PDB file of C-alpha atoms in Angstrom:
ATOM      1  CA  MET A   1      15.415 -11.442  10.648  1.00  0.00           C
ATOM      2  CA  VAL A   2      18.776  -9.311  12.102  1.00  0.00           C
ATOM      3  CA  ASP A   3      21.636  -7.487  10.304  1.00  0.00           C
ATOM      4  CA  SER A   4      20.393  -8.131   6.899  1.00  0.00           C
ATOM      5  CA  TYR A   5      21.775  -6.277   4.279  1.00  0.00           C
ATOM      6  CA  ARG A   6      20.333  -4.748   1.003  1.00  0.00           C
ATOM      7  CA  ALA A   7      23.473  -4.224  -1.321  1.00  0.00           C
ATOM      8  CA  LEU A   8      23.246  -1.491  -3.878  1.00  0.00           C
ATOM      9  CA  SER A   9      25.920  -2.645  -6.299  1.00  0.00           C
ATOM     10  CA  LEU A  10      28.230  -5.468  -6.682  1.00  0.00           C
ATOM     11  CA  LYS A  11      30.834  -3.566  -5.345  1.00  0.00           C
ATOM     12  CA  LYS A  12      28.992  -3.366  -2.024  1.00  0.00           C
ATOM     13  CA  ALA A  13      27.780  -7.189  -2.202  1.00  0.00           C
ATOM     14  CA  LEU A  14      30.958  -8.486  -2.790  1.00  0.00           C
ATOM     15  CA  HIS A  15      32.354  -5.882  -0.164  1.00  0.00           C
ATOM     16  CA  VAL A  16      29.579  -7.666   2.200  1.00  0.00           C
ATOM     17  CA  LEU A  17      29.701 -11.113   1.086  1.00  0.00           C
ATOM     18  CA  ALA A  18      33.700 -10.857   2.035  1.00  0.00           C
ATOM     19  CA  LYS A  19      33.551  -9.379   5.525  1.00  0.00           C
ATOM     20  CA  GLU A  20      29.850 -11.025   6.493  1.00  0.00           C
ATOM     21  CA  ASP A  21      28.676 -14.891   7.214  1.00  0.00           C
ATOM     22  CA  VAL A  22      25.420 -13.650   4.579  1.00  0.00           C
ATOM     23  CA  ILE A  23      22.466 -15.740   2.854  1.00  0.00           C
ATOM     24  CA  PRO A  24      22.821 -13.826  -1.359  1.00  0.00           C
ATOM     25  CA  TYR A  25      18.964 -13.741  -2.997  1.00  0.00           C
ATOM     26  CA  ALA A  26      17.788 -12.061  -4.968  1.00  0.00           C
ATOM     27  CA  GLY A  27      14.300 -12.715  -5.529  1.00  0.00           C
ATOM     28  CA  GLY A  28      13.549 -14.480  -2.156  1.00  0.00           C
ATOM     29  CA  THR A  29      10.637 -16.269  -3.749  1.00  0.00           C
ATOM     30  CA  ASP A  30      12.059 -19.332  -1.602  1.00  0.00           C
ATOM     31  CA  LEU A  31      11.963 -17.307   1.816  1.00  0.00           C
ATOM     32  CA  MET A  32       8.502 -16.574   1.140  1.00  0.00           C
ATOM     33  CA  ILE A  33       8.107 -21.336   1.883  1.00  0.00           C
ATOM     34  CA  LYS A  34      10.959 -20.856   4.161  1.00  0.00           C
ATOM     35  CA  ALA A  35      13.449 -18.320   6.119  1.00  0.00           C
ATOM     36  CA  ASN A  36      16.128 -18.931   9.096  1.00  0.00           C
ATOM     37  CA  GLU A  37      15.407 -16.081  11.474  1.00  0.00           C
ATOM     38  CA  ASP A  38      18.561 -16.416  12.498  1.00  0.00           C
ATOM     39  CA  ALA A  39      20.232 -16.063   9.583  1.00  0.00           C
ATOM     40  CA  ARG A  40      21.642 -13.368   8.315  1.00  0.00           C
ATOM     41  CA  TYR A  41      20.429 -11.871   4.458  1.00  0.00           C
ATOM     42  CA  LEU A  42      21.883  -9.936   1.051  1.00  0.00           C
ATOM     43  CA  PHE A  43      19.343  -8.849  -0.966  1.00  0.00           C
ATOM     44  CA  LEU A  44      20.302  -8.899  -4.355  1.00  0.00           C
ATOM     45  CA  ASN A  45      17.266  -7.013  -5.929  1.00  0.00           C
ATOM     46  CA  LYS A  46      18.359  -3.664  -6.412  1.00  0.00           C
ATOM     47  CA  ILE A  47      21.685  -4.634  -8.034  1.00  0.00           C
ATOM     48  CA  THR A  48      20.989  -2.560 -11.835  1.00  0.00           C
ATOM     49  CA  GLU A  49      24.681  -4.192 -13.039  1.00  0.00           C
ATOM     50  CA  MET A  50      22.938  -8.082 -12.326  1.00  0.00           C
ATOM     51  CA  LYS A  51      19.442  -6.957 -14.140  1.00  0.00           C
ATOM     52  CA  ASN A  52      20.950  -6.749 -18.046  1.00  0.00           C
ATOM     53  CA  ILE A  53      20.581  -8.943 -21.150  1.00  0.00           C
ATOM     54  CA  VAL A  54      23.598  -8.299 -23.928  1.00  0.00           C
ATOM     55  CA  GLU A  55      25.240  -9.767 -26.292  1.00  0.00           C
ATOM     56  CA  ASP A  56      29.109  -9.783 -27.441  1.00  0.00           C
ATOM     57  CA  GLU A  57      30.035 -11.219 -30.826  1.00  0.00           C
ATOM     58  CA  LYS A  58      30.491 -15.346 -28.859  1.00  0.00           C
ATOM     59  CA  TYR A  59      27.888 -14.629 -25.884  1.00  0.00           C
ATOM     60  CA  ILE A  60      24.257 -13.257 -25.122  1.00  0.00           C
ATOM     61  CA  ARG A  61      25.153 -12.438 -21.143  1.00  0.00           C
ATOM     62  CA  ILE A  62      22.126 -12.957 -19.080  1.00  0.00           C
ATOM     63  CA  GLY A  63      22.111 -11.477 -15.320  1.00  0.00           C
ATOM     64  CA  ALA A  64      21.870 -13.609 -12.016  1.00  0.00           C
ATOM     65  CA  GLY A  65      19.483 -10.903 -10.990  1.00  0.00           C
ATOM     66  CA  VAL A  66      17.523 -11.679 -14.721  1.00  0.00           C
ATOM     67  CA  THR A  67      13.647 -12.658 -13.331  1.00  0.00           C
ATOM     68  CA  PHE A  68      12.055 -15.305 -15.255  1.00  0.00           C
ATOM     69  CA  SER A  69       9.520 -12.304 -16.729  1.00  0.00           C
ATOM     70  CA  ASP A  70      12.345 -10.427 -18.139  1.00  0.00           C
ATOM     71  CA  VAL A  71      13.888 -13.781 -20.086  1.00  0.00           C
ATOM     72  CA  ILE A  72      10.524 -14.210 -21.300  1.00  0.00           C
ATOM     73  CA  LYS A  73      10.096 -11.316 -22.624  1.00  0.00           C
ATOM     74  CA  ASN A  74      13.314 -10.460 -24.218  1.00  0.00           C
ATOM     75  CA  LYS A  75      13.956 -10.886 -28.098  1.00  0.00           C
ATOM     76  CA  LEU A  76      17.968 -11.753 -27.129  1.00  0.00           C
ATOM     77  CA  ILE A  77      16.370 -15.145 -25.131  1.00  0.00           C
ATOM     78  CA  PRO A  78      16.676 -17.914 -27.871  1.00  0.00           C
ATOM     79  CA  THR A  79      13.267 -20.214 -27.579  1.00  0.00           C
ATOM     80  CA  ILE A  80      14.444 -23.278 -25.960  1.00  0.00           C
ATOM     81  CA  LEU A  81      15.045 -20.759 -22.420  1.00  0.00           C
ATOM     82  CA  LYS A  82      12.299 -18.509 -22.678  1.00  0.00           C
ATOM     83  CA  GLU A  83       9.665 -21.810 -22.740  1.00  0.00           C
ATOM     84  CA  ALA A  84      11.171 -23.515 -20.595  1.00  0.00           C
ATOM     85  CA  VAL A  85      10.421 -20.866 -17.807  1.00  0.00           C
ATOM     86  CA  SER A  86       7.280 -20.318 -18.930  1.00  0.00           C
ATOM     87  CA  GLN A  87       6.683 -23.202 -17.018  1.00  0.00           C
ATOM     88  CA  ILE A  88       7.887 -22.369 -13.656  1.00  0.00           C
ATOM     89  CA  ALA A  89       5.694 -21.584 -11.238  1.00  0.00           C
ATOM     90  CA  ALA A  90       2.657 -18.680 -11.496  1.00  0.00           C
ATOM     91  CA  PRO A  91       2.880 -15.124 -12.907  1.00  0.00           C
ATOM     92  CA  ALA A  92       3.763 -13.966  -9.899  1.00  0.00           C
ATOM     93  CA  ILE A  93       6.489 -16.287  -9.105  1.00  0.00           C
ATOM     94  CA  ARG A  94       8.275 -15.585 -12.173  1.00  0.00           C
ATOM     95  CA  ASN A  95       8.024 -12.247 -11.551  1.00  0.00           C
ATOM     96  CA  LEU A  96      10.314 -12.142  -8.408  1.00  0.00           C
ATOM     97  CA  GLY A  97      12.273 -14.756  -9.289  1.00  0.00           C
ATOM     98  CA  THR A  98      15.966 -15.213 -11.075  1.00  0.00           C
ATOM     99  CA  LEU A  99      17.964 -17.548 -12.549  1.00  0.00           C
ATOM    100  CA  GLY A 100      21.112 -16.541 -10.884  1.00  0.00           C
ATOM    101  CA  GLY A 101      18.646 -17.723  -8.132  1.00  0.00           C
ATOM    102  CA  ASN A 102      17.534 -21.276 -10.054  1.00  0.00           C
ATOM    103  CA  ILE A 103      20.611 -22.443 -10.219  1.00  0.00           C
ATOM    104  CA  CYS A 104      22.364 -21.548  -6.892  1.00  0.00           C
ATOM    105  CA  ASN A 105      19.872 -23.707  -5.907  1.00  0.00           C
ATOM    106  CA  GLY A 106      21.239 -26.704  -6.440  1.00  0.00           C
ATOM    107  CA  SER A 107      18.161 -29.175  -7.267  1.00  0.00           C
ATOM    108  CA  PRO A 108      18.492 -31.060 -10.481  1.00  0.00           C
ATOM    109  CA  LYS A 109      15.199 -30.360 -11.041  1.00  0.00           C
ATOM    110  CA  ALA A 110      15.577 -26.226 -11.442  1.00  0.00           C
ATOM    111  CA  ASP A 111      14.115 -25.457 -14.666  1.00  0.00           C
ATOM    112  CA  SER A 112      16.738 -22.781 -16.553  1.00  0.00           C
ATOM    113  CA  ALA A 113      19.480 -24.659 -15.323  1.00  0.00           C
ATOM    114  CA  LEU A 114      18.387 -28.209 -17.609  1.00  0.00           C
ATOM    115  CA  ILE A 115      18.850 -24.825 -20.279  1.00  0.00           C
ATOM    116  CA  PHE A 116      21.781 -23.594 -19.793  1.00  0.00           C
ATOM    117  CA  PHE A 117      23.562 -27.826 -19.035  1.00  0.00           C
ATOM    118  CA  VAL A 118      22.050 -28.768 -22.860  1.00  0.00           C
ATOM    119  CA  THR A 119      23.946 -25.605 -24.510  1.00  0.00           C
ATOM    120  CA  ASP A 120      27.053 -25.978 -22.210  1.00  0.00           C
ATOM    121  CA  SER A 121      26.496 -22.254 -21.287  1.00  0.00           C
ATOM    122  CA  LYS A 122      28.838 -20.932 -18.876  1.00  0.00           C
ATOM    123  CA  LEU A 123      28.334 -18.680 -15.665  1.00  0.00           C
ATOM    124  CA  ARG A 124      30.167 -15.813 -14.661  1.00  0.00           C
ATOM    125  CA  LEU A 125      31.285 -16.309 -10.357  1.00  0.00           C
ATOM    126  CA  MET A 126      32.848 -13.042  -8.511  1.00  0.00           C
ATOM    127  CA  SER A 127      33.674 -12.041  -5.111  1.00  0.00           C
ATOM    128  CA  SER A 128      35.953  -9.087  -4.039  1.00  0.00           C
ATOM    129  CA  ASN A 129      39.085 -10.843  -5.053  1.00  0.00           C
ATOM    130  CA  GLY A 130      38.043 -10.888  -8.612  1.00  0.00           C
ATOM    131  CA  GLU A 131      35.916 -13.390 -10.991  1.00  0.00           C
ATOM    132  CA  ARG A 132      36.185 -16.640 -13.378  1.00  0.00           C
ATOM    133  CA  VAL A 133      33.671 -18.411 -15.841  1.00  0.00           C
ATOM    134  CA  ILE A 134      32.978 -22.508 -15.651  1.00  0.00           C
ATOM    135  CA  SER A 135      30.651 -24.248 -17.398  1.00  0.00           C
ATOM    136  CA  ILE A 136      27.726 -24.697 -15.353  1.00  0.00           C
ATOM    137  CA  ASN A 137      29.086 -28.939 -15.948  1.00  0.00           C
ATOM    138  CA  GLU A 138      31.403 -27.711 -12.964  1.00  0.00           C
ATOM    139  CA  PHE A 139      29.610 -25.723 -10.913  1.00  0.00           C
ATOM    140  CA  TYR A 140      27.512 -28.820  -9.412  1.00  0.00           C
ATOM    141  CA  LEU A 141      28.764 -30.920  -7.592  1.00  0.00           C
ATOM    142  CA  GLY A 142      25.982 -32.405  -5.998  1.00  0.00           C
ATOM    143  CA  ARG A 143      22.318 -32.090  -5.097  1.00  0.00           C
ATOM    144  CA  LYS A 144      22.126 -28.850  -2.760  1.00  0.00           C
ATOM    145  CA  LYS A 145      26.288 -28.973  -3.513  1.00  0.00           C
ATOM    146  CA  THR A 146      28.119 -26.344  -5.950  1.00  0.00           C
ATOM    147  CA  SER A 147      31.439 -25.422  -6.754  1.00  0.00           C
ATOM    148  CA  LEU A 148      30.707 -21.625  -5.273  1.00  0.00           C
ATOM    149  CA  LYS A 149      32.990 -20.265  -2.761  1.00  0.00           C
ATOM    150  CA  LYS A 150      31.571 -18.524   0.563  1.00  0.00           C
ATOM    151  CA  ASP A 151      32.406 -14.983  -0.749  1.00  0.00           C
ATOM    152  CA  GLU A 152      31.404 -15.599  -4.260  1.00  0.00           C
ATOM    153  CA  LEU A 153      28.112 -14.165  -6.887  1.00  0.00           C
ATOM    154  CA  LEU A 154      26.765 -15.649  -9.788  1.00  0.00           C
ATOM    155  CA  VAL A 155      26.129 -12.950 -11.047  1.00  0.00           C
ATOM    156  CA  GLU A 156      26.301 -13.513 -15.191  1.00  0.00           C
ATOM    157  CA  ILE A 157      25.031 -16.690 -17.221  1.00  0.00           C
ATOM    158  CA  LEU A 158      26.857 -16.430 -20.501  1.00  0.00           C
ATOM    159  CA  MET A 159      24.627 -18.479 -23.430  1.00  0.00           C
ATOM    160  CA  SER A 160      26.190 -18.614 -27.432  1.00  0.00           C
ATOM    161  CA  LYS A 161      24.423 -16.712 -29.332  1.00  0.00           C
ATOM    162  CA  GLU A 162      23.229 -19.455 -32.448  1.00  0.00           C
ATOM    163  CA  GLY A 163      22.386 -22.902 -32.451  1.00  0.00           C
ATOM    164  CA  PHE A 164      19.302 -23.925 -30.814  1.00  0.00           C
ATOM    165  CA  ASN A 165      16.927 -23.484 -33.268  1.00  0.00           C
ATOM    166  CA  ASN A 166      15.874 -27.169 -33.603  1.00  0.00           C
ATOM    167  CA  TYR A 167      15.326 -27.971 -30.079  1.00  0.00           C
ATOM    168  CA  TYR A 168      13.751 -30.279 -28.140  1.00  0.00           C
ATOM    169  CA  TYR A 169      12.172 -29.547 -24.715  1.00  0.00           C
ATOM    170  CA  LYS A 170       9.572 -31.618 -22.528  1.00  0.00           C
ATOM    171  CA  LYS A 171       8.232 -31.517 -18.711  1.00  0.00           C
ATOM    172  CA  VAL A 172       6.599 -34.555 -16.657  1.00  0.00           C
ATOM    173  CA  GLY A 173       5.205 -33.022 -14.257  1.00  0.00           C
ATOM    174  CA  ALA A 174       1.953 -33.872 -12.319  1.00  0.00           C
ATOM    175  CA  ARG A 175       0.174 -31.166 -13.563  1.00  0.00           C
ATOM    176  CA  ASN A 176      -0.194 -29.281 -16.811  1.00  0.00           C
ATOM    177  CA  ALA A 177       1.337 -26.028 -14.760  1.00  0.00           C
ATOM    178  CA  LEU A 178       2.336 -25.452 -11.249  1.00  0.00           C
ATOM    179  CA  ALA A 179       4.143 -28.269 -11.285  1.00  0.00           C
ATOM    180  CA  ILE A 180       7.726 -29.403  -9.771  1.00  0.00           C
ATOM    181  CA  SER A 181       9.182 -31.573 -12.551  1.00  0.00           C
ATOM    182  CA  ARG A 182       9.130 -35.195 -11.949  1.00  0.00           C
ATOM    183  CA  VAL A 183      11.674 -35.969 -15.271  1.00  0.00           C
ATOM    184  CA  SER A 184      12.412 -32.906 -17.592  1.00  0.00           C
ATOM    185  CA  PHE A 185      14.473 -33.439 -21.036  1.00  0.00           C
ATOM    186  CA  ALA A 186      15.764 -31.217 -23.316  1.00  0.00           C
ATOM    187  CA  GLY A 187      17.678 -31.675 -27.172  1.00  0.00           C
ATOM    188  CA  ILE A 188      19.324 -29.708 -29.258  1.00  0.00           C
ATOM    189  CA  PHE A 189      20.078 -31.341 -32.852  1.00  0.00           C
ATOM    190  CA  ASN A 190      21.789 -29.760 -35.809  1.00  0.00           C
ATOM    191  CA  ILE A 191      22.918 -30.207 -39.106  1.00  0.00           C
ATOM    192  CA  LYS A 192      25.614 -29.013 -41.169  1.00  0.00           C
ATOM    193  CA  ASN A 193      26.610 -30.046 -44.989  1.00  0.00           C
ATOM    194  CA  ASN A 194      24.461 -33.793 -44.402  1.00  0.00           C
ATOM    195  CA  LYS A 195      25.957 -34.863 -40.886  1.00  0.00           C
ATOM    196  CA  ILE A 196      25.236 -34.065 -37.761  1.00  0.00           C
ATOM    197  CA  SER A 197      26.980 -30.968 -36.595  1.00  0.00           C
ATOM    198  CA  ASN A 198      25.670 -30.896 -33.106  1.00  0.00           C
ATOM    199  CA  CYS A 199      23.466 -33.755 -30.731  1.00  0.00           C
ATOM    200  CA  SER A 200      23.163 -32.294 -26.573  1.00  0.00           C
ATOM    201  CA  THR A 201      20.742 -34.279 -24.614  1.00  0.00           C
ATOM    202  CA  ALA A 202      20.514 -33.340 -20.857  1.00  0.00           C
ATOM    203  CA  PHE A 203      18.094 -35.053 -18.265  1.00  0.00           C
ATOM    204  CA  GLY A 204      16.637 -33.199 -14.455  1.00  0.00           C
ATOM    205  CA  ALA A 205      15.156 -34.153 -11.720  1.00  0.00           C
ATOM    206  CA  VAL A 206      16.675 -38.141 -12.454  1.00  0.00           C
ATOM    207  CA  SER A 207      19.675 -38.245  -9.638  1.00  0.00           C
ATOM    208  CA  ASP A 208      21.375 -35.752  -7.262  1.00  0.00           C
ATOM    209  CA  VAL A 209      22.906 -33.509 -10.856  1.00  0.00           C
ATOM    210  CA  ILE A 210      21.620 -32.936 -13.901  1.00  0.00           C
ATOM    211  CA  ILE A 211      22.454 -35.361 -16.875  1.00  0.00           C
ATOM    212  CA  ARG A 212      24.858 -33.941 -19.210  1.00  0.00           C
ATOM    213  CA  ARG A 213      26.797 -36.731 -21.551  1.00  0.00           C
ATOM    214  CA  PRO A 214      28.893 -34.767 -24.180  1.00  0.00           C
ATOM    215  CA  ASP A 215      30.884 -38.009 -24.429  1.00  0.00           C
ATOM    216  CA  ILE A 216      27.793 -40.369 -25.402  1.00  0.00           C
ATOM    217  CA  ASP A 217      26.939 -37.390 -27.136  1.00  0.00           C
ATOM    218  CA  LYS A 218      29.763 -37.523 -29.750  1.00  0.00           C
ATOM    219  CA  MET A 219      28.715 -40.759 -31.082  1.00  0.00           C
ATOM    220  CA  LEU A 220      26.518 -39.100 -33.280  1.00  0.00           C
ATOM    221  CA  ILE A 221      28.217 -36.231 -34.217  1.00  0.00           C
ATOM    222  CA  GLY A 222      29.799 -35.666 -37.353  1.00  0.00           C
ATOM    223  CA  LYS A 223      27.391 -38.709 -38.740  1.00  0.00           C
ATOM    224  CA  THR A 224      24.625 -38.945 -41.531  1.00  0.00           C
ATOM    225  CA  ILE A 225      21.439 -39.837 -40.440  1.00  0.00           C
ATOM    226  CA  GLU A 226      21.563 -43.309 -41.889  1.00  0.00           C
ATOM    227  CA  GLU A 227      25.334 -43.772 -40.044  1.00  0.00           C
ATOM    228  CA  ALA A 228      23.356 -42.181 -36.794  1.00  0.00           C
ATOM    229  CA  LYS A 229      20.489 -44.874 -37.495  1.00  0.00           C
ATOM    230  CA  THR A 230      23.185 -47.555 -37.710  1.00  0.00           C
ATOM    231  CA  LEU A 231      24.580 -46.721 -34.309  1.00  0.00           C
ATOM    232  CA  LYS A 232      21.267 -45.307 -32.170  1.00  0.00           C
ATOM    233  CA  LYS A 233      21.291 -48.727 -30.444  1.00  0.00           C
ATOM    234  CA  ASP A 234      24.524 -48.655 -29.563  1.00  0.00           C
ATOM    235  CA  TYR A 235      23.915 -44.978 -28.442  1.00  0.00           C
ATOM    236  CA  LEU A 236      20.578 -45.886 -26.626  1.00  0.00           C
ATOM    237  CA  ALA A 237      22.566 -48.453 -24.035  1.00  0.00           C
ATOM    238  CA  GLU A 238      25.115 -46.234 -23.136  1.00  0.00           C
ATOM    239  CA  TYR A 239      22.369 -43.714 -21.876  1.00  0.00           C
ATOM    240  CA  ASP A 240      20.229 -47.036 -20.176  1.00  0.00           C
ATOM    241  CA  LYS A 241      23.272 -47.954 -18.474  1.00  0.00           C
ATOM    242  CA  ILE A 242      24.146 -44.383 -17.007  1.00  0.00           C
ATOM    243  CA  ILE A 243      19.803 -43.127 -15.947  1.00  0.00           C
ATOM    244  CA  VAL A 244      20.175 -44.573 -12.670  1.00  0.00           C
ATOM    245  CA  PRO A 245      17.443 -42.697 -10.825  1.00  0.00           C
ATOM    246  CA  ILE A 246      16.915 -41.837  -7.644  1.00  0.00           C
ATOM    247  CA  LYS A 247      13.972 -42.900  -5.766  1.00  0.00           C
ATOM    248  CA  GLY A 248      11.542 -40.239  -4.193  1.00  0.00           C
ATOM    249  CA  ARG A 249       7.846 -39.582  -4.149  1.00  0.00           C
ATOM    250  CA  ILE A 250       8.265 -40.586  -8.041  1.00  0.00           C
ATOM    251  CA  SER A 251      10.201 -44.317  -8.681  1.00  0.00           C
ATOM    252  CA  ALA A 252      13.338 -44.705  -9.816  1.00  0.00           C
ATOM    253  CA  GLU A 253      11.423 -47.601 -12.850  1.00  0.00           C
ATOM    254  CA  TYR A 254       8.559 -44.541 -13.944  1.00  0.00           C
ATOM    255  CA  ARG A 255      11.235 -42.191 -14.652  1.00  0.00           C
ATOM    256  CA  LYS A 256      13.996 -43.762 -15.519  1.00  0.00           C
ATOM    257  CA  THR A 257      11.338 -45.063 -18.753  1.00  0.00           C
ATOM    258  CA  VAL A 258      10.225 -41.687 -18.488  1.00  0.00           C
ATOM    259  CA  CYS A 259      13.862 -40.466 -19.472  1.00  0.00           C
ATOM    260  CA  MET A 260      14.575 -43.188 -22.441  1.00  0.00           C
ATOM    261  CA  ASN A 261      10.907 -42.619 -24.000  1.00  0.00           C
ATOM    262  CA  LEU A 262      11.731 -38.884 -24.264  1.00  0.00           C
ATOM    263  CA  LEU A 263      15.396 -39.899 -25.404  1.00  0.00           C
ATOM    264  CA  ARG A 264      14.061 -42.059 -28.795  1.00  0.00           C
ATOM    265  CA  ASP A 265      11.542 -39.663 -29.374  1.00  0.00           C
ATOM    266  CA  PHE A 266      14.123 -36.649 -29.113  1.00  0.00           C
ATOM    267  CA  LEU A 267      15.968 -39.284 -31.823  1.00  0.00           C
ATOM    268  CA  GLU A 268      12.900 -39.812 -33.675  1.00  0.00           C
ATOM    269  CA  SER A 269      11.721 -36.181 -34.165  1.00  0.00           C
ATOM    270  CA  ASN A 270      15.131 -35.842 -36.129  1.00  0.00           C
ATOM    271  CA  GLY A 271      14.723 -38.821 -38.406  1.00  0.00           C
ATOM    272  CA  ILE A 272      16.903 -41.389 -36.338  1.00  0.00           C
TER     273      ILE A 272
END
């Protein structure tokens, strides 16, 4: 490994990114599997500005350098996110792996990214020239492809503070632990004044990107449970059309069946 850098501050990291051709890393768990000896790396694991979990009036602000273990221990983090990251790999990996790395890999199988999709979280991206905040939906362009620019870092995830108590989360893998998702699903469901105030769903490990379709979920929002029951068939039909799983070690037919079964179970668990 030649000419690698270890930044001690966010300002220094952004300066290096602007001047050098480097690959940013924090936990570096991917490097344990496959490292490019010719690549130059920028290690971010000493940047304290990217390790905070704080809240403001609207958001829980989670640094991209926060580890999975940090998430599990922190009192500000919603249970839905804690449950998802607790199923990632083994404790040794959770102690090193970060949310930023999980997101920036651009994988539709990323456990934490699924939760940020279903909760419509935002990402704060920074470069030496400034910053921008975008929805996580905008960030993913395809498998292993993101909208992150060459001189940018993901520095923070912005997650809404409330509304996630009634959630549904399932990860289907080859075994109970240390498994990469074959299919994963998350749903959020809220009732206010006897009407559905929120219905959010997300499917992971199915397509090139995590599937999140607010336009379809909107069919049920503002409806009573009884009204939603009459729309259930049409709602399921819309998802049946757009869920077209990619082929892999697991058949597309299997993934499609599991997705639709999980979606039905999510609705039934909420009385629909």
